[in-house]
Amino acid sequence: MTIKIGIAGYGNLGKGVECAIRHNPDLELSAVFTRRDPESITLLTPGVNVYPMEEAISKKDSIDVMILCGGSAVDLPVQTPLLARHFNVVDSFDTHARIPQHFEAVDEAAKEGNKVGIISVGWDPGMFSLNRLYGESILPGGHDYTFWGRGVSQGHSDAIRRIEGVKDARQYTIPVEEALEAVRSGKNPELTTRDKHTRECFVVAEENADLNRIREEIISMPNYFADYDTTVHFISEEELHRDHRGIPHGGFVIRTGNTGWEDENSHVIEYSLKLDSNPEFTASVLTAYARAAYRLNQEGQSGCKTVLDVAPAYLSAFSGKELRGRLL
Ligand code: NDP
């Protein structure tokens, strides 16, 4: 028997989930839901239909888990609680400061519907959060470091596009190699924002635009660039499409700490990701957690959970016996 998956929202993440299901024979794509005209969307999977979002609830008996693929800013705060009353759900909500509030809303809805909702699944929040938890539990009193990149930041790219005279832009966040090395060496450095990351911008300007003004506006932009060493390259539209089409990302979570009666031994734990496609990787994490949501609900659980609450074996398609034989 396969676990039947619905996808709510068909952007980068939605398509990534569709691809991830193909790699997991115990899962099956049942339907996709969108707020746009379903006719305007062509799926990769043959024989699966796209329906208007309003019809989702009428399909609840044919879907075991709905994977929500909307944006964190405005879609998920509304869609996840709404659908958690009727489906087991998984989302990738990544507005870190608002996770507690989102948790409460999904918890109430999921408990009312006797469903499980797993929120903030992905890599950060998600796999990075798990590794921060393992690190601080195993080496209490140590130091925690998270570096992001090299990768595209959608928010920073959008901020550049809003500048007058800019036609298109791509922004990469890059960890500073010396800072990474200092952390890995166990020196426990105190690092400022500027010490940890640099920002590199590739900008396509409108014809006759004042390039010096655009550069100045970018590097002095508060909250986005002012606190970083930022490099700006002006390139052609063709170069942007040729060299910067992908959505790569990644990063490092490092925990350093000491053990022994006198703290005489030091340890470094490092988890790193190098992702060719941020949305496809995030979608793969969401898909594994969809399996967990289904199983937890089958066991009679309900309410909201995060990656911190789900035991790892629930993510696997293999039985406990197989996992104990192979992985321990
Ligand atoms: P997209 O902008 O590609 O898609 C978001 C939604 O936009 C879609 O679900 C879709 O809903 C809608 N949409 C409207 N018009 C279009 C269009 N022309 N083409 C595609 N989609 C359209 O965002 P992503 O999928 O890249 O990311 C979604 C969220 O995932 C992000 O907001 C981010 O917060 C989160 N994320 C979380 C990560 C983590 O580690 N936790 C990592 C990466 C991302 P509809 O079909 O209903 O119109």
Tab-separated table of C-alpha atoms and ligand atoms in Angstrom:
chain	number	residue	atom	x	y	z
A	1	MET	CA	0.000	0.000	0.000
A	2	THR	CA	1.370	3.426	-0.928
A	3	ILE	CA	1.013	6.663	1.018
A	4	LYS	CA	-1.059	9.097	-1.065
A	5	ILE	CA	0.374	12.603	-1.276
A	6	GLY	CA	-1.292	15.875	-2.263
A	7	ILE	CA	0.702	18.978	-3.191
A	8	ALA	CA	-0.792	22.391	-2.321
A	9	GLY	CA	0.912	25.096	-4.420
A	10	TYR	CA	2.968	24.330	-7.478
A	11	GLY	CA	6.042	26.604	-7.498
A	12	ASN	CA	9.690	25.539	-7.161
A	13	LEU	CA	8.987	23.522	-4.034
A	14	GLY	CA	5.825	21.927	-5.461
A	15	LYS	CA	7.704	20.697	-8.498
A	16	GLY	CA	10.539	19.508	-6.222
A	17	VAL	CA	8.075	17.406	-4.206
A	18	GLU	CA	6.747	15.882	-7.409
A	19	CYS	CA	10.327	14.865	-8.315
A	20	ALA	CA	11.046	13.540	-4.807
A	21	ILE	CA	7.953	11.302	-4.868
A	22	ARG	CA	9.411	9.636	-7.975
A	23	HIS	CA	12.416	8.591	-5.843
A	24	ASN	CA	10.236	7.054	-3.103
A	25	PRO	CA	8.287	3.978	-4.289
A	26	ASP	CA	6.201	3.829	-1.083
A	27	LEU	CA	4.714	7.260	-1.917
A	28	GLU	CA	2.284	8.157	-4.675
A	29	LEU	CA	1.232	11.566	-5.999
A	30	SER	CA	-2.540	11.752	-5.790
A	31	ALA	CA	-3.362	15.360	-6.810
A	32	VAL	CA	-1.974	18.889	-7.050
A	33	PHE	CA	-3.915	21.993	-5.927
A	34	THR	CA	-3.305	25.569	-7.056
A	35	ARG	CA	-4.792	29.042	-6.739
A	36	ARG	CA	-4.040	29.677	-10.413
A	37	ASP	CA	-5.946	28.299	-13.370
A	38	PRO	CA	-5.313	24.505	-13.196
A	39	GLU	CA	-5.286	24.437	-17.006
A	40	SER	CA	-2.176	26.648	-16.956
A	41	ILE	CA	-0.142	23.982	-15.116
A	42	THR	CA	1.416	20.904	-16.723
A	43	LEU	CA	2.674	18.280	-14.287
A	44	LEU	CA	5.612	15.972	-14.922
A	45	THR	CA	3.677	12.929	-13.606
A	46	PRO	CA	1.325	11.386	-16.161
A	47	GLY	CA	-2.282	10.743	-15.150
A	48	VAL	CA	-2.383	13.099	-12.129
A	49	ASN	CA	-4.817	16.019	-12.074
A	50	VAL	CA	-4.450	19.636	-10.994
A	51	TYR	CA	-7.454	21.059	-9.119
A	52	PRO	CA	-8.412	24.510	-7.848
A	53	MET	CA	-7.280	24.989	-4.234
A	54	GLU	CA	-10.928	25.386	-3.089
A	55	GLU	CA	-11.604	21.755	-4.074
A	56	ALA	CA	-8.865	20.353	-1.824
A	57	ILE	CA	-11.123	19.554	1.135
A	58	SER	CA	-13.537	17.587	-1.075
A	59	LYS	CA	-10.617	15.250	-1.952
A	60	LYS	CA	-9.603	14.549	1.626
A	61	ASP	CA	-10.501	10.859	1.541
A	62	SER	CA	-8.043	10.167	-1.287
A	63	ILE	CA	-5.048	11.939	0.301
A	64	ASP	CA	-3.044	10.694	3.301
A	65	VAL	CA	-0.711	13.713	3.594
A	66	MET	CA	-0.883	17.175	2.034
A	67	ILE	CA	2.526	18.786	1.456
A	68	LEU	CA	2.169	22.564	1.520
A	69	CYS	CA	4.459	24.322	-0.932
A	70	GLY	CA	3.291	27.936	-0.653
A	71	GLY	CA	5.473	30.860	0.414
A	72	SER	CA	6.232	31.523	4.072
A	73	ALA	CA	5.430	35.241	3.990
A	74	VAL	CA	1.708	35.147	3.265
A	75	ASP	CA	0.592	31.680	2.063
A	76	LEU	CA	1.529	29.229	4.819
A	77	PRO	CA	0.259	31.217	7.857
A	78	VAL	CA	-3.224	30.907	6.292
A	79	GLN	CA	-3.040	27.633	4.336
A	80	THR	CA	-1.402	25.325	6.902
A	81	PRO	CA	-3.936	25.837	9.762
A	82	LEU	CA	-6.796	25.715	7.252
A	83	LEU	CA	-5.737	22.400	5.736
A	84	ALA	CA	-4.491	20.852	9.017
A	85	ARG	CA	-8.139	20.517	10.118
A	86	HIS	CA	-8.700	18.046	7.264
A	87	PHE	CA	-5.326	16.530	6.310
A	88	ASN	CA	-2.055	15.436	7.835
A	89	VAL	CA	0.164	18.288	6.621
A	90	VAL	CA	3.839	19.158	6.250
A	91	ASP	CA	5.142	22.665	5.505
A	92	SER	CA	8.478	24.490	5.160
A	93	PHE	CA	7.574	27.667	7.108
A	94	ASP	CA	10.892	29.505	7.450
A	95	THR	CA	10.118	32.856	9.088
A	96	HIS	CA	12.140	31.893	12.184
A	97	ALA	CA	10.743	34.564	14.528
A	98	ARG	CA	7.141	33.598	13.791
A	99	ILE	CA	7.481	29.816	14.192
A	100	PRO	CA	6.039	29.733	17.776
A	101	GLN	CA	2.914	31.590	16.612
A	102	HIS	CA	2.540	29.355	13.535
A	103	PHE	CA	2.993	26.272	15.749
A	104	GLU	CA	0.082	27.336	18.009
A	105	ALA	CA	-2.262	27.937	15.058
A	106	VAL	CA	-1.446	24.593	13.406
A	107	ASP	CA	-1.570	22.725	16.731
A	108	GLU	CA	-5.109	23.925	17.453
A	109	ALA	CA	-6.340	23.068	13.950
A	110	ALA	CA	-4.648	19.653	13.767
A	111	LYS	CA	-5.919	18.621	17.201
A	112	GLU	CA	-9.447	19.605	16.200
A	113	GLY	CA	-9.220	17.444	13.074
A	114	ASN	CA	-7.274	14.595	14.743
A	115	LYS	CA	-4.455	15.121	12.257
A	116	VAL	CA	-0.692	15.597	12.474
A	117	GLY	CA	0.957	18.788	11.172
A	118	ILE	CA	4.754	18.941	10.897
A	119	ILE	CA	5.904	22.521	10.322
A	120	SER	CA	9.177	24.285	9.421
A	121	VAL	CA	10.613	21.274	7.614
A	122	GLY	CA	13.504	21.774	5.180
A	123	TRP	CA	17.170	22.542	5.838
A	124	ASP	CA	17.020	25.799	7.810
A	125	PRO	CA	14.752	25.487	9.648
A	126	GLY	CA	14.907	21.715	9.423
A	127	MET	CA	18.072	19.624	9.126
A	128	PHE	CA	20.193	22.489	10.500
A	129	SER	CA	17.866	22.811	13.516
A	130	LEU	CA	18.221	19.078	14.234
A	131	ASN	CA	21.998	19.327	14.061
A	132	ARG	CA	22.016	22.349	16.378
A	133	LEU	CA	19.963	20.299	18.837
A	134	TYR	CA	22.249	17.255	18.635
A	135	GLY	CA	25.283	19.532	19.038
A	136	GLU	CA	24.109	21.448	22.087
A	137	SER	CA	22.742	18.332	23.807
A	138	ILE	CA	25.959	16.366	23.346
A	139	LEU	CA	28.392	19.228	24.030
A	140	PRO	CA	26.608	21.529	26.508
A	141	GLY	CA	28.556	24.661	27.296
A	142	GLY	CA	30.091	24.674	23.817
A	143	HIS	CA	29.697	27.086	20.935
A	144	ASP	CA	27.296	27.021	18.008
A	145	TYR	CA	28.021	28.412	14.550
A	146	THR	CA	25.800	28.472	11.462
A	147	PHE	CA	27.139	29.625	8.086
A	148	TRP	CA	25.015	29.876	4.944
A	149	GLY	CA	26.122	29.547	1.340
A	150	ARG	CA	27.456	29.685	-1.143
A	151	GLY	CA	23.894	30.213	-2.287
A	152	VAL	CA	21.264	32.422	-3.813
A	153	SER	CA	19.248	34.543	-1.416
A	154	GLN	CA	15.850	35.189	-2.963
A	155	GLY	CA	15.066	38.024	-0.520
A	156	HIS	CA	18.315	39.891	-1.240
A	157	SER	CA	17.938	39.392	-5.001
A	158	ASP	CA	14.416	40.875	-4.760
A	159	ALA	CA	15.715	43.844	-2.741
A	160	ILE	CA	18.197	44.706	-5.523
A	161	ARG	CA	15.493	44.371	-8.193
A	162	ARG	CA	13.476	47.088	-6.417
A	163	ILE	CA	16.260	49.677	-7.013
A	164	GLU	CA	15.538	52.153	-9.823
A	165	GLY	CA	17.466	51.283	-12.981
A	166	VAL	CA	17.836	47.567	-12.136
A	167	LYS	CA	16.327	45.116	-14.592
A	168	ASP	CA	17.267	41.848	-12.882
A	169	ALA	CA	19.643	40.601	-10.191
A	170	ARG	CA	21.016	37.556	-8.391
A	171	GLN	CA	22.617	37.717	-4.941
A	172	TYR	CA	24.917	35.064	-3.474
A	173	THR	CA	25.663	34.718	0.230
A	174	ILE	CA	29.182	33.366	0.762
A	175	PRO	CA	30.749	32.131	4.016
A	176	VAL	CA	34.154	33.664	4.813
A	177	GLU	CA	36.710	30.853	4.562
A	178	GLU	CA	39.004	32.256	7.321
A	179	ALA	CA	36.071	32.425	9.741
A	180	LEU	CA	35.110	28.825	8.936
A	181	GLU	CA	38.688	27.687	9.502
A	182	ALA	CA	38.931	29.559	12.818
A	183	VAL	CA	35.748	27.820	14.000
A	184	ARG	CA	36.916	24.390	12.824
A	185	SER	CA	40.205	24.809	14.659
A	186	GLY	CA	38.277	24.998	17.948
A	187	LYS	CA	39.381	28.582	18.737
A	188	ASN	CA	35.763	29.582	19.529
A	189	PRO	CA	36.096	32.996	17.842
A	190	GLU	CA	33.609	35.813	18.474
A	191	LEU	CA	32.360	36.609	14.969
A	192	THR	CA	30.414	39.662	13.800
A	193	THR	CA	27.973	39.551	10.876
A	194	ARG	CA	30.689	41.000	8.605
A	195	ASP	CA	33.222	38.390	9.760
A	196	LYS	CA	31.003	35.439	8.815
A	197	HIS	CA	29.577	36.156	5.352
A	198	THR	CA	30.196	38.253	2.267
A	199	ARG	CA	27.610	39.106	-0.379
A	200	GLU	CA	28.163	39.019	-4.136
A	201	CYS	CA	25.641	40.624	-6.493
A	202	PHE	CA	25.203	40.131	-10.241
A	203	VAL	CA	23.106	42.967	-11.631
A	204	VAL	CA	21.562	43.636	-15.037
A	205	ALA	CA	21.025	47.392	-15.326
A	206	GLU	CA	18.598	49.263	-17.576
A	207	GLU	CA	20.191	51.000	-20.562
A	208	ASN	CA	21.813	54.323	-19.569
A	209	ALA	CA	21.302	53.679	-15.848
A	210	ASP	CA	23.769	55.298	-13.433
A	211	LEU	CA	25.848	52.276	-12.372
A	212	ASN	CA	27.692	54.100	-9.588
A	213	ARG	CA	24.425	55.162	-7.959
A	214	ILE	CA	23.051	51.602	-8.189
A	215	ARG	CA	26.237	50.162	-6.649
A	216	GLU	CA	26.113	52.755	-3.842
A	217	GLU	CA	22.416	52.030	-3.144
A	218	ILE	CA	23.117	48.309	-2.925
A	219	ILE	CA	26.135	48.363	-0.634
A	220	SER	CA	24.582	50.914	1.749
A	221	MET	CA	21.136	49.249	1.967
A	222	PRO	CA	20.314	48.843	5.695
A	223	ASN	CA	19.481	45.324	6.986
A	224	TYR	CA	20.369	43.731	3.643
A	225	PHE	CA	23.907	44.818	2.690
A	226	ALA	CA	25.203	47.627	4.928
A	227	ASP	CA	26.570	45.174	7.542
A	228	TYR	CA	28.447	43.048	4.991
A	229	ASP	CA	31.351	43.350	2.570
A	230	THR	CA	29.435	43.422	-0.687
A	231	THR	CA	30.745	43.120	-4.258
A	232	VAL	CA	28.622	44.251	-7.205
A	233	HIS	CA	29.172	43.008	-10.787
A	234	PHE	CA	27.217	44.451	-13.692
A	235	ILE	CA	26.532	41.796	-16.334
A	236	SER	CA	24.340	41.381	-19.420
A	237	GLU	CA	20.937	39.729	-19.403
A	238	GLU	CA	22.374	36.834	-21.443
A	239	GLU	CA	25.114	36.258	-18.863
A	240	LEU	CA	22.574	36.263	-16.040
A	241	HIS	CA	20.446	33.650	-17.784
A	242	ARG	CA	23.442	31.581	-18.839
A	243	ASP	CA	25.493	31.579	-15.622
A	244	HIS	CA	23.009	32.228	-12.807
A	245	ARG	CA	19.897	30.222	-13.627
A	246	GLY	CA	20.223	27.617	-10.876
A	247	ILE	CA	19.083	27.956	-7.253
A	248	PRO	CA	22.080	26.517	-5.386
A	249	HIS	CA	22.507	26.849	-1.627
A	250	GLY	CA	24.016	25.146	1.375
A	251	GLY	CA	25.893	25.886	4.536
A	252	PHE	CA	27.472	24.591	7.710
A	253	VAL	CA	26.342	23.952	11.271
A	254	ILE	CA	29.333	23.591	13.561
A	255	ARG	CA	29.376	22.846	17.291
A	256	THR	CA	32.571	23.023	19.264
A	257	GLY	CA	32.885	21.988	22.885
A	258	ASN	CA	35.033	20.377	25.543
A	259	THR	CA	34.846	17.280	27.710
A	260	GLY	CA	36.916	15.835	30.533
A	261	TRP	CA	37.134	16.864	34.199
A	262	GLU	CA	39.210	19.941	33.352
A	263	ASP	CA	37.805	20.433	29.836
A	264	GLU	CA	41.067	18.994	28.559
A	265	ASN	CA	39.669	17.497	25.333
A	266	SER	CA	38.001	19.472	22.577
A	267	HIS	CA	35.581	18.286	19.891
A	268	VAL	CA	34.205	19.675	16.643
A	269	ILE	CA	30.921	18.487	15.124
A	270	GLU	CA	30.283	19.647	11.558
A	271	TYR	CA	27.252	19.159	9.330
A	272	SER	CA	27.479	20.631	5.856
A	273	LEU	CA	25.225	20.872	2.818
A	274	LYS	CA	26.141	21.708	-0.770
A	275	LEU	CA	22.939	21.901	-2.733
A	276	ASP	CA	22.628	22.279	-6.500
A	277	SER	CA	18.950	23.042	-6.002
A	278	ASN	CA	17.661	24.548	-2.767
A	279	PRO	CA	13.967	23.837	-3.561
A	280	GLU	CA	14.552	20.253	-4.712
A	281	PHE	CA	16.525	19.423	-1.571
A	282	THR	CA	13.966	21.156	0.671
A	283	ALA	CA	11.228	19.211	-1.125
A	284	SER	CA	13.077	15.946	-0.477
A	285	VAL	CA	13.145	16.695	3.259
A	286	LEU	CA	9.423	17.578	3.182
A	287	THR	CA	8.661	14.292	1.443
A	288	ALA	CA	10.508	12.195	4.046
A	289	TYR	CA	8.604	14.011	6.810
A	290	ALA	CA	5.310	13.347	4.992
A	291	ARG	CA	5.948	9.647	5.650
A	292	ALA	CA	6.501	10.478	9.323
A	293	ALA	CA	3.288	12.542	9.531
A	294	TYR	CA	1.290	9.645	8.104
A	295	ARG	CA	2.812	7.086	10.479
A	296	LEU	CA	2.418	9.241	13.573
A	297	ASN	CA	-1.228	9.796	12.712
A	298	GLN	CA	-1.735	6.048	12.108
A	299	GLU	CA	-0.451	5.542	15.659
A	300	GLY	CA	-3.182	7.860	16.928
A	301	GLN	CA	-1.170	11.039	17.385
A	302	SER	CA	-2.479	14.494	16.516
A	303	GLY	CA	-1.375	18.121	16.780
A	304	CYS	CA	1.589	20.132	15.587
A	305	LYS	CA	5.193	18.934	15.593
A	306	THR	CA	8.527	20.154	14.282
A	307	VAL	CA	11.595	18.201	13.182
A	308	LEU	CA	12.755	18.341	16.809
A	309	ASP	CA	9.810	16.185	17.902
A	310	VAL	CA	9.936	13.394	15.308
A	311	ALA	CA	12.130	10.330	15.945
A	312	PRO	CA	14.431	9.688	12.941
A	313	ALA	CA	13.204	6.160	12.129
A	314	TYR	CA	9.779	7.612	11.214
A	315	LEU	CA	11.408	9.251	8.160
A	316	SER	CA	12.578	5.980	6.660
A	317	ALA	CA	10.716	3.707	4.278
A	318	PHE	CA	12.469	0.756	5.951
A	319	SER	CA	11.298	-1.166	9.010
A	320	GLY	CA	12.976	-0.813	12.395
A	321	LYS	CA	14.388	-4.322	12.034
A	322	GLU	CA	16.002	-3.514	8.683
A	323	LEU	CA	17.398	-0.228	9.984
A	324	ARG	CA	18.840	-1.874	13.105
A	325	GLY	CA	20.533	-4.493	10.926
A	326	ARG	CA	22.008	-2.055	8.424
A	327	LEU	CA	22.655	1.254	10.151
A	328	LEU	CA	23.621	0.437	13.713
B	1	NDP	P1	7.656	29.911	-5.274
B	1	NDP	O1	7.511	31.395	-5.333
B	1	NDP	O2	8.239	29.186	-6.436
B	1	NDP	O3	6.195	29.279	-5.007
B	1	NDP	C1	5.341	29.700	-3.982
B	1	NDP	C2	3.908	29.675	-4.469
B	1	NDP	O4	3.721	30.698	-5.431
B	1	NDP	C3	3.524	28.405	-5.207
B	1	NDP	O5	3.113	27.413	-4.308
B	1	NDP	C4	2.406	28.862	-6.124
B	1	NDP	O6	1.131	28.628	-5.522
B	1	NDP	C5	2.601	30.384	-6.235
B	1	NDP	N1	2.800	30.898	-7.596
B	1	NDP	C6	2.142	31.975	-8.096
B	1	NDP	N2	2.510	32.221	-9.348
B	1	NDP	C7	3.446	31.311	-9.679
B	1	NDP	C8	4.185	31.051	-10.865
B	1	NDP	N3	4.045	31.762	-11.958
B	1	NDP	N4	5.063	30.024	-10.833
B	1	NDP	C9	5.235	29.290	-9.733
B	1	NDP	N5	4.528	29.485	-8.577
B	1	NDP	C10	3.631	30.492	-8.555
B	1	NDP	O7	8.441	29.603	-3.928
B	1	NDP	P2	9.317	28.318	-3.592
B	1	NDP	O8	8.564	27.106	-3.972
B	1	NDP	O9	10.692	28.508	-4.121
B	1	NDP	O10	9.449	28.418	-1.998
B	1	NDP	C11	8.316	28.327	-1.155
B	1	NDP	C12	8.720	28.584	0.287
B	1	NDP	O11	9.569	27.576	0.757
B	1	NDP	C13	9.513	29.872	0.499
B	1	NDP	O12	8.628	30.925	0.794
B	1	NDP	C14	10.390	29.570	1.676
B	1	NDP	O13	9.859	30.190	2.807
B	1	NDP	C15	10.266	28.073	1.870
B	1	NDP	N6	11.598	27.449	1.941
B	1	NDP	C16	11.979	26.862	3.125
B	1	NDP	C17	13.211	26.292	3.259
B	1	NDP	C18	13.605	25.621	4.536
B	1	NDP	O14	14.758	25.190	4.632
B	1	NDP	N7	12.738	25.474	5.513
B	1	NDP	C19	14.193	26.312	2.157
B	1	NDP	C20	13.671	26.879	0.931
B	1	NDP	C21	12.433	27.452	0.852
B	1	NDP	P3	-0.148	28.354	-6.451
B	1	NDP	O15	0.156	27.126	-7.250
B	1	NDP	O16	-1.252	28.170	-5.467
B	1	NDP	O17	-0.314	29.571	-7.293
